[in-house]
Coordinates of C-alpha atoms and ligand atoms in Angstrom, one line a residue:
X1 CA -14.1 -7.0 6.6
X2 CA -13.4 -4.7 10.0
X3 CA -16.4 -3.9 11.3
X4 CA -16.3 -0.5 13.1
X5 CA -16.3 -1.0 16.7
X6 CA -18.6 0.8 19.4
X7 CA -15.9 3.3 20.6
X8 CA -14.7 4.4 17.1
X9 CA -18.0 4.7 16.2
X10 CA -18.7 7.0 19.0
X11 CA -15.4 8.9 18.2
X12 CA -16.4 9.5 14.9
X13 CA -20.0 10.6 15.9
X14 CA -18.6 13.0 18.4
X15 CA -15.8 14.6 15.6
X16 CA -19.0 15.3 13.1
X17 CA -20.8 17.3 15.8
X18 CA -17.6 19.7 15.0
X19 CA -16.7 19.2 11.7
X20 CA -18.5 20.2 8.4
X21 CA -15.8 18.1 6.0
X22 CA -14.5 15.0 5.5
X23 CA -11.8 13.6 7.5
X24 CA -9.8 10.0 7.7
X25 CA -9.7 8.2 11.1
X26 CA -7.2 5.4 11.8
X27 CA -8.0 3.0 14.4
X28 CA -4.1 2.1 16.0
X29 CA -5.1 0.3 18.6
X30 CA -6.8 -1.9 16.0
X31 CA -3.8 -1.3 13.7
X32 CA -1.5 -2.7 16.8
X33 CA -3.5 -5.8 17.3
X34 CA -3.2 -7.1 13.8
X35 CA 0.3 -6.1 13.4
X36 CA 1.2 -8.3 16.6
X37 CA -0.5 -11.1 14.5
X38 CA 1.7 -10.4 11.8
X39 CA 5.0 -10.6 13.4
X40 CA 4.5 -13.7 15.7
X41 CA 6.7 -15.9 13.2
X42 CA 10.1 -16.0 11.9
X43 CA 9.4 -17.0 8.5
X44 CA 9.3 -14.0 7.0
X45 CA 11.0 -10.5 7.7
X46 CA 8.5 -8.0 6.8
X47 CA 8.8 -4.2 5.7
X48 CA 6.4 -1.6 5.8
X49 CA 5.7 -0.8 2.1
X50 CA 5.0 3.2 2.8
X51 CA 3.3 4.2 -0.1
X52 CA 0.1 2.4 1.7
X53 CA 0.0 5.2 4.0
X54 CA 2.7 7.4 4.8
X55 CA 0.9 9.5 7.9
X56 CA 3.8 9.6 10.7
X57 CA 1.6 7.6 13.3
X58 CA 1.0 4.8 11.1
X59 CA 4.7 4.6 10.9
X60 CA 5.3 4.8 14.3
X61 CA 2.9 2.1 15.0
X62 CA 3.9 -0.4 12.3
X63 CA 7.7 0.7 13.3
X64 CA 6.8 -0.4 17.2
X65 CA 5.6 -3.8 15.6
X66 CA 8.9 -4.2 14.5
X67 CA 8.7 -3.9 10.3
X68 CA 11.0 -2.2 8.5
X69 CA 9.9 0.0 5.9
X70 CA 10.0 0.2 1.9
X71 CA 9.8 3.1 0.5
X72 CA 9.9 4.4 -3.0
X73 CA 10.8 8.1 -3.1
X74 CA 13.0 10.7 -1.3
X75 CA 9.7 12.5 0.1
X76 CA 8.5 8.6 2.0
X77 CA 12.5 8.2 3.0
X78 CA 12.5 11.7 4.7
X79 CA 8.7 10.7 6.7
X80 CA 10.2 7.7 8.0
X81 CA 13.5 9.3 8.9
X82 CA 11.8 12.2 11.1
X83 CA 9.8 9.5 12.6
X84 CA 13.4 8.5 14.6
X85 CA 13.9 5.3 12.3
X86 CA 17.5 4.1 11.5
X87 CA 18.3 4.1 7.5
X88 CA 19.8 1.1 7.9
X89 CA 16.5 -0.4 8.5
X90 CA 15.0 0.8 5.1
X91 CA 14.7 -0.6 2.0
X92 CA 14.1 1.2 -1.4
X93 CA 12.5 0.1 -4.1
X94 CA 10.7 1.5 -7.2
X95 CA 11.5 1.9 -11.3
X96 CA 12.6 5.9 -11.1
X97 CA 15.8 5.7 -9.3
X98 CA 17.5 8.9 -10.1
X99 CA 21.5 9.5 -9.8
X100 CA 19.9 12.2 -7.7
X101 CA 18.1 10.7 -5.3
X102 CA 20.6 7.5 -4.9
X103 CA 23.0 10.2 -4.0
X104 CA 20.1 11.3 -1.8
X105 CA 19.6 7.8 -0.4
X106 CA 23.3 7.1 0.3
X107 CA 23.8 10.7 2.1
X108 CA 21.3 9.8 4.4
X109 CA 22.9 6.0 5.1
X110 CA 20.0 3.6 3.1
X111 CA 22.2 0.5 2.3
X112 CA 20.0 -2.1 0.7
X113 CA 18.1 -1.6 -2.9
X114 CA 16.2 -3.4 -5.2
X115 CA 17.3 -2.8 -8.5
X116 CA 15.2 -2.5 -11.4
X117 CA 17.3 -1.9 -14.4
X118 CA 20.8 -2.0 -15.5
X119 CA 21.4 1.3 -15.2
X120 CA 20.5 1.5 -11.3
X121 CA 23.1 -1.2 -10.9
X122 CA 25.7 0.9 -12.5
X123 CA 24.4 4.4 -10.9
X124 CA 24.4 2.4 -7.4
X125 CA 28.0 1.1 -8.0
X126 CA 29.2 4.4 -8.4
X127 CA 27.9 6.1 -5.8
X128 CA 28.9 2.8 -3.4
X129 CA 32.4 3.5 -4.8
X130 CA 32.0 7.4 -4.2
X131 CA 30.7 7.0 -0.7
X132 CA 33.5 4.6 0.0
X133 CA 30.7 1.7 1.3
X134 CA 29.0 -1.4 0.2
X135 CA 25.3 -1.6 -0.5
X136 CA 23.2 -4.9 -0.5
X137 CA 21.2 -5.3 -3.7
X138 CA 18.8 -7.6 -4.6
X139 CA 17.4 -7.5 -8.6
X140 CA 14.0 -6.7 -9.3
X141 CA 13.1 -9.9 -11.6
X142 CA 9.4 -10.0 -14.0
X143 CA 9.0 -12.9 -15.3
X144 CA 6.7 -14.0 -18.8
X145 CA 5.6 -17.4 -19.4
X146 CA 5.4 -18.1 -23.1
X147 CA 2.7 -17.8 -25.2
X148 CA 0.4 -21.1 -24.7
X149 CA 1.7 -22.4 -21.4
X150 CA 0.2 -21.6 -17.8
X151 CA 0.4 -17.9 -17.2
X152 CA 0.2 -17.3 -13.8
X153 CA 1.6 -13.6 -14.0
X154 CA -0.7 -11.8 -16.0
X155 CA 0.3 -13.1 -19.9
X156 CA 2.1 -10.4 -21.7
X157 CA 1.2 -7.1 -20.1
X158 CA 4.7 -5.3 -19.4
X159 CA 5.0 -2.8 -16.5
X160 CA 8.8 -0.5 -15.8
X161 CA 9.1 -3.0 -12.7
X162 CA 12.4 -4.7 -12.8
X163 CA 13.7 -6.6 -15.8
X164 CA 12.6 -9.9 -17.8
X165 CA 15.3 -13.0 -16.9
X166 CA 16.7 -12.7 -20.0
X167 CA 17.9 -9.2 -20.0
X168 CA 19.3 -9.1 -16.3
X169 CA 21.4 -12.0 -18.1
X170 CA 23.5 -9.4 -19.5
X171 CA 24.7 -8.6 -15.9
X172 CA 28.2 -9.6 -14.7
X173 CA 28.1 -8.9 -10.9
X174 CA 31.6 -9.4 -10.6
X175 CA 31.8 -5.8 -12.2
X176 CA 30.3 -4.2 -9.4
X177 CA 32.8 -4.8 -6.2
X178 CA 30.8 -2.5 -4.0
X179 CA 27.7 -4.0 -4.3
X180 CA 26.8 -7.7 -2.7
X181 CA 23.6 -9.2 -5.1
X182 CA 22.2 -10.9 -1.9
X183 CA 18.7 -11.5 -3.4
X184 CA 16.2 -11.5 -6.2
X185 CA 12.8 -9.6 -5.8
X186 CA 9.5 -10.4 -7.6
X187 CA 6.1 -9.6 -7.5
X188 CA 3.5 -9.4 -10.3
X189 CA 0.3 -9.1 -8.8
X190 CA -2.1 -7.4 -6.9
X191 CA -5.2 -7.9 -4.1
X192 CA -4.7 -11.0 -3.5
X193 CA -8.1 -12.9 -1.5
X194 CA -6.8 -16.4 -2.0
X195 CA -3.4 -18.2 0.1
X196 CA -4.0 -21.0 -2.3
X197 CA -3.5 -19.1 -5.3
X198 CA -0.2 -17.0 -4.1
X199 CA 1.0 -20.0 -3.3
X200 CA 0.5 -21.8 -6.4
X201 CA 2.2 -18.3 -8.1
X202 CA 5.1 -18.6 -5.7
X203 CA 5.9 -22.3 -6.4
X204 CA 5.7 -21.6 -10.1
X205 CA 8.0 -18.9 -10.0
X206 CA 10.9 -20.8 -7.7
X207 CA 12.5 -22.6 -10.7
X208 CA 12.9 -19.6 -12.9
X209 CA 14.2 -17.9 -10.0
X210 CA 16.7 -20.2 -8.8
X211 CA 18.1 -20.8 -12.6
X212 CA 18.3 -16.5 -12.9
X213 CA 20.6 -16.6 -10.1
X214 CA 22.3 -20.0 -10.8
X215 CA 22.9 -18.1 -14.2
X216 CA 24.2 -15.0 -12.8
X217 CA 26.6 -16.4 -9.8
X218 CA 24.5 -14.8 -7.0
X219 CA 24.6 -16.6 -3.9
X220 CA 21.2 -16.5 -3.0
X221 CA 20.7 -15.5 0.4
X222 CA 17.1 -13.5 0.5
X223 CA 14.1 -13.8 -2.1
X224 CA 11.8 -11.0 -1.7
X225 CA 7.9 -11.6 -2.6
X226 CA 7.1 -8.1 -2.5
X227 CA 3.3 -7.8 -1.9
X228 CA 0.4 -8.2 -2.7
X229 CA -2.2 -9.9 0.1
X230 CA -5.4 -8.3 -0.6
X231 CA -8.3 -7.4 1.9
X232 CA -12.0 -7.8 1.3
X233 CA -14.0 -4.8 -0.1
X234 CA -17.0 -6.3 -0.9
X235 CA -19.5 -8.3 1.3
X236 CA -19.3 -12.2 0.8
X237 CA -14.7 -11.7 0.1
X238 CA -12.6 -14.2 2.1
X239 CA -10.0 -12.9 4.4
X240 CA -6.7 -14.1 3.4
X241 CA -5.8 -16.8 5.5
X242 CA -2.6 -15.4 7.4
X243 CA -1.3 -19.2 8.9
X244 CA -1.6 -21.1 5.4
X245 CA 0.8 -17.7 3.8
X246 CA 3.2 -18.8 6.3
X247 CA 3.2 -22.3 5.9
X248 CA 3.8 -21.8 2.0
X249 CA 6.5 -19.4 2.6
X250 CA 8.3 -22.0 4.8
X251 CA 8.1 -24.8 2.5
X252 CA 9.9 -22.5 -0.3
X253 CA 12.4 -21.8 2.4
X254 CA 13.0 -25.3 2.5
X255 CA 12.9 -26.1 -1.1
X256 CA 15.5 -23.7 -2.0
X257 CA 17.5 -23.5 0.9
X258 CA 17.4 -19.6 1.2
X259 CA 18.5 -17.7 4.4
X260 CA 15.7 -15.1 4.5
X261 CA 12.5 -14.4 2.6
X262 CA 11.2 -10.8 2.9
X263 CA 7.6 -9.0 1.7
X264 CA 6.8 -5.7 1.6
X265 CA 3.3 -4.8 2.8
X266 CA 1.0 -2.2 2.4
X267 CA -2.4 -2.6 1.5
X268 CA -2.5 -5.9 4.0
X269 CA -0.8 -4.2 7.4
X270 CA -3.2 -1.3 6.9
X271 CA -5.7 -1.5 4.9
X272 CA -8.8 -2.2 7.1
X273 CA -7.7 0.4 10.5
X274 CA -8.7 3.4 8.3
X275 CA -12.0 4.7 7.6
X276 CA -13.3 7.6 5.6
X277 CA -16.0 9.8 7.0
X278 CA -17.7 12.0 4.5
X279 CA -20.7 14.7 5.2
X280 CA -23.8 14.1 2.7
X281 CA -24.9 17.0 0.8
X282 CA -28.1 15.7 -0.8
X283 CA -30.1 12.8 -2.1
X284 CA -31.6 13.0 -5.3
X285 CA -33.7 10.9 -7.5
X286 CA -32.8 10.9 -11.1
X287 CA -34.1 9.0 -14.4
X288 CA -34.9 6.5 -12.1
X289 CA -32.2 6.2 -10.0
X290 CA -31.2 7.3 -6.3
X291 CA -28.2 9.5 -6.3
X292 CA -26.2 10.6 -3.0
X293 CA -24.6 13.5 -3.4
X294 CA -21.4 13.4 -1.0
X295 CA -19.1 16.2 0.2
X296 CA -15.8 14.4 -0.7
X297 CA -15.1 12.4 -3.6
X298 CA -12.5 11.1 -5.3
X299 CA -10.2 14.5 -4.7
X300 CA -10.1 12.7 -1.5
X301 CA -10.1 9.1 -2.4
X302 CA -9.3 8.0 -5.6
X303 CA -9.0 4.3 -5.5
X304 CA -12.4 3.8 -6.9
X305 CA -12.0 5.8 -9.9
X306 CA -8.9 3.6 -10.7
X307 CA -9.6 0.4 -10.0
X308 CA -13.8 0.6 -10.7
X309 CA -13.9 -0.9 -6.8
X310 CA -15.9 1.0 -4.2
X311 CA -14.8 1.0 -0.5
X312 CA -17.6 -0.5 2.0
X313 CA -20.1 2.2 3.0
X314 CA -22.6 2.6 5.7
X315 CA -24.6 5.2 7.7
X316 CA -23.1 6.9 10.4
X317 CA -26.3 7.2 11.9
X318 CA -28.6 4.4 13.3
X319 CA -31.7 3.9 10.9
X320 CA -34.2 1.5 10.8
X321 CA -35.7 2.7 7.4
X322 CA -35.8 0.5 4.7
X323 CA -32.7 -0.1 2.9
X324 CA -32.4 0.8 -1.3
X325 CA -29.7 1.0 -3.9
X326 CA -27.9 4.0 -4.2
X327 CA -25.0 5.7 -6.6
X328 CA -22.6 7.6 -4.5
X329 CA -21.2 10.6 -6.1
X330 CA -18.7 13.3 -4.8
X331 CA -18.4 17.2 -5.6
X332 CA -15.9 17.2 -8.6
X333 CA -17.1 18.0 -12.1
X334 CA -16.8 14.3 -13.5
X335 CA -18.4 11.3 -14.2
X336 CA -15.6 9.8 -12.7
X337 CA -16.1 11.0 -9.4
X338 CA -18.3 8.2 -8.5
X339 CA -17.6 6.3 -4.6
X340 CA -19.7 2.9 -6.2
X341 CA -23.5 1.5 -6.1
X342 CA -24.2 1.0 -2.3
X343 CA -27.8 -0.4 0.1
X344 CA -28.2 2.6 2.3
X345 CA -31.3 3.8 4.0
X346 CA -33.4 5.7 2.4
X347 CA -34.2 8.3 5.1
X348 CA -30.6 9.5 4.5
X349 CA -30.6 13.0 4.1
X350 CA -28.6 16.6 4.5
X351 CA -27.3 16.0 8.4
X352 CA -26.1 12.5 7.8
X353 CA -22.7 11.1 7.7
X354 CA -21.4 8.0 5.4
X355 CA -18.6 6.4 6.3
X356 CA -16.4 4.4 4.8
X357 CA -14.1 1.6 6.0
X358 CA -10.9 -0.5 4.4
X359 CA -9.4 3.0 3.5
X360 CA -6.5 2.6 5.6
X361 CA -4.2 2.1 2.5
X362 CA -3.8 3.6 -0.9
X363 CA -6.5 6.5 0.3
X364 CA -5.8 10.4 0.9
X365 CA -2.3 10.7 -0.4
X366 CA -3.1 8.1 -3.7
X367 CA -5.9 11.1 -4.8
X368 CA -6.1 14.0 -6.7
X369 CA -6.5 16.6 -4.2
X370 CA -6.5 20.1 -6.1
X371 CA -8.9 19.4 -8.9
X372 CA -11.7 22.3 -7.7
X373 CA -9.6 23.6 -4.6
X374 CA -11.8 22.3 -1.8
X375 CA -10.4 21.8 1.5
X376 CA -8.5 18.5 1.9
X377 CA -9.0 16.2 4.6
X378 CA -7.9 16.1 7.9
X379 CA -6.5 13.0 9.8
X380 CA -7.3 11.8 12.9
X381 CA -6.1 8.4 15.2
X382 CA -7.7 6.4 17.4
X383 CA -5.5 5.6 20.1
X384 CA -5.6 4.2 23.6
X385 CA -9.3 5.3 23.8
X386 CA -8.5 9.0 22.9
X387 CA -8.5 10.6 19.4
X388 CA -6.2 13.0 18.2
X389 CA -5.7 15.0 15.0
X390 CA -2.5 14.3 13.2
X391 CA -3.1 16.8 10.0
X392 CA -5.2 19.1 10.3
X393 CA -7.6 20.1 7.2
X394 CA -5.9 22.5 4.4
X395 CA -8.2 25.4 2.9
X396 CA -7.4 26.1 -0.5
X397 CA -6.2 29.4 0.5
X398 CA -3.2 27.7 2.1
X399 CA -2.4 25.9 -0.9
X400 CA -3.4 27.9 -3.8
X401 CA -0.9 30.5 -5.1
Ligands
PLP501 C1 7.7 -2.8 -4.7 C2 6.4 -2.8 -3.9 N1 6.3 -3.6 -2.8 C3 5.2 -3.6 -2.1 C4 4.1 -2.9 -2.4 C5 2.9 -3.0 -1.6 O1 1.9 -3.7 -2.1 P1 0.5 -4.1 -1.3 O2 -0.1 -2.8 -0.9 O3 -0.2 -4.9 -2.3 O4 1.0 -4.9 -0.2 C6 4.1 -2.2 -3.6 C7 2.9 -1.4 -4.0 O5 2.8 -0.8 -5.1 C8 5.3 -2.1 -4.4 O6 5.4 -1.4 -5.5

């Protein structure tokens, strides 16, 4: 897990001498280092999957790395366009395609889609034909093991993400001149801690791949594995190991004698440079139990509400009182505004500060940000020593009409 270095810790210290809400910081110098880790290789050609976090400087820094970006709606194509970035260098994906916004998409000169249903393959074709161009697509694929063998994909749960093999069998891609079918895209799963076990999901998944597009006449040229790499949020999780991804991902290379492999990431290019810094209002003790009351909850940052998994937290302030269990708990009228059990000091009280980290991905723009009008957070960057507000905070009165 990132451990929050002496000069963003001193940043953030200095910002709540000013500040009386809760804000985001991103640390892009951090953000830049692990990126460059990322793109030493040419196994894989990755893409920026923007629904992680679509503020314009993390764009700009993961565009700098050189990743090209997924994104999944007109609003994430128009934040990476205004950030300078060629269409031709996105990639869109996602299971609400519109006729509208493929018109959208093509007006603005995106040429490459994954396709998720039928219907987008016929909606693409047409608007190929109408724009006079030729798109790449690559077919969205979820796969089902039957009942009583290994299930390495989650057993029967279906999700609008793509089609099963079977159905996309109903596809002649010789009906659709304008479009080339240079690929197949899969991915099933979610936060992954383990290389081993992506692997082993991978290699099971190759053969009923490479029979889909036997099947269908695609010349395989690019399998795209989505993705998926997880971070740790609790003490005692693994980091993924980075080198033994790669080395899997050339050995299906090999074995199936594809051109180029692609993975969209999110959670795993930016997870752990963001952090989450978030005023105390009051401890209380209750039947029992030590309750933190906290300024922001999850109008701010919903992940743990979804997914019952609490982002690391620790005191801003340096404290040598005895640690004890706490609840965390933010201002909105719900039990489900809960930020997870945490070991905090238990001197903490009205002036403090709790930060907390991994909140780099799927945090401000993945809440609920209305629900009892308080002000939503700014966002701040860390960068080249100096830290600079990107979006400012928003008082209900400049969003409530
Ligand atoms: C199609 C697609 N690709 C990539 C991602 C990014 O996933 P992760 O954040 O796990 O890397 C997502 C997330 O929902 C997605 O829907």
């Amino acid at each position: 897990m990132s451990t929050l270095s002496t000069p963003v810790k001193n940043a953030i210290t200095s910002l709540t001498q000013s500040q009386h809400e809760p804000f985001y910081l991103y640390d892009l110098d951090a953000l830049s280092g692990h990126l460059k880790l990322l793109t030493e290789q040419s196994v894989v050609k990755l893409w920026y999957a923007v629904k992680a976090n679509p503020l314009s400087s993390v764009i700009q820094t993961l565009d700098k790395a050189g990743f090209n970006f997924d994104v999944a709606s007109s609003g994430e194509l128009q934040q990476v366009l205004a950030q300078g970035i060629d269409a031709k260098r996105v990639l869109n994906t996602g299971p609400a395609k519109s006729k509208h916004q493929i018109e959208t998409f093509l007006t603005q000169g995106v040429n490459t889609f994954v396709a998720e249903s039928l219907n987008q393959v016929a909606w693409l074709q047409d608007a190929a034909q109408r724009h006079n161009t030729a798109l790449r697509i690559l077919l969205r694929v979820q796969l089902r093991w039957p009942d009583n063998e290994k299930n390495p994909l989650g057993g029967d749960s279906l999700t609008p993400f793509g089609l099963g093999a079977q159905e996309w069998g109903a596809l002649t891609v010789s009906d659709y001149p304008n479009l080339d079918f240079v690929g197949l895209h899969i991915f099933q799963w979610g936060n992954m801690l383990e290389a081993e076990k992506l692997a082993s999901l991978w290699q099971q998944m190759v053969d009923p791949l490479m029979t889909l597009a036997q099947q269908l006449k695609i010349d395989l040229r690019v399998l795209d594995l989505g993705g998926g790499l997880g971070i740790p949020y609790a003490d005692g999780q693994p980091h993924i190991d980075w080198p033994t991804i790669l080395r899997s991902l050339e050995h299906i290379k090999a074995q199936t004698n594809i051109d180029e492999l692609w993975m969209e990431l999110g959670r795993y290019a930016v997870g752990e440079c963001g952090y989450y810094v978030n005023p105390v209002v009051e401890q209380k003790q209750n039947y029992g139990s030590n309750q933190l009351i906290l300024a922001g909850g999850i109008n701010h940052i919903l992940r743990p509400a979804v997914t019952s998994q609490a982002f690391p937290a620790t005191l801003l302030r340096e404290s040598t009182s005895a640690t004890i269990p706490y609840t965390l708990h933010g201002p909105l009228c719900t039990a489900l505004d809960h930020l997870g059990e945490h070991s905090l000091p238990c001197d903490i009280n009205e002036y403090d500060w709790v930060v907390f980290g991994q909140c780099g991905a799927y945090g401000f723009t993945e809440s609920m940000p209305y629900f009892l009008c308080h002000t939503l957070p700014s966002e701040y960057i860390y960068q080249s020593g100096q830290v600079r507000c990107i979006r400012p905070p928003l008082t209900p009165e400049n969003y409530l009409r």
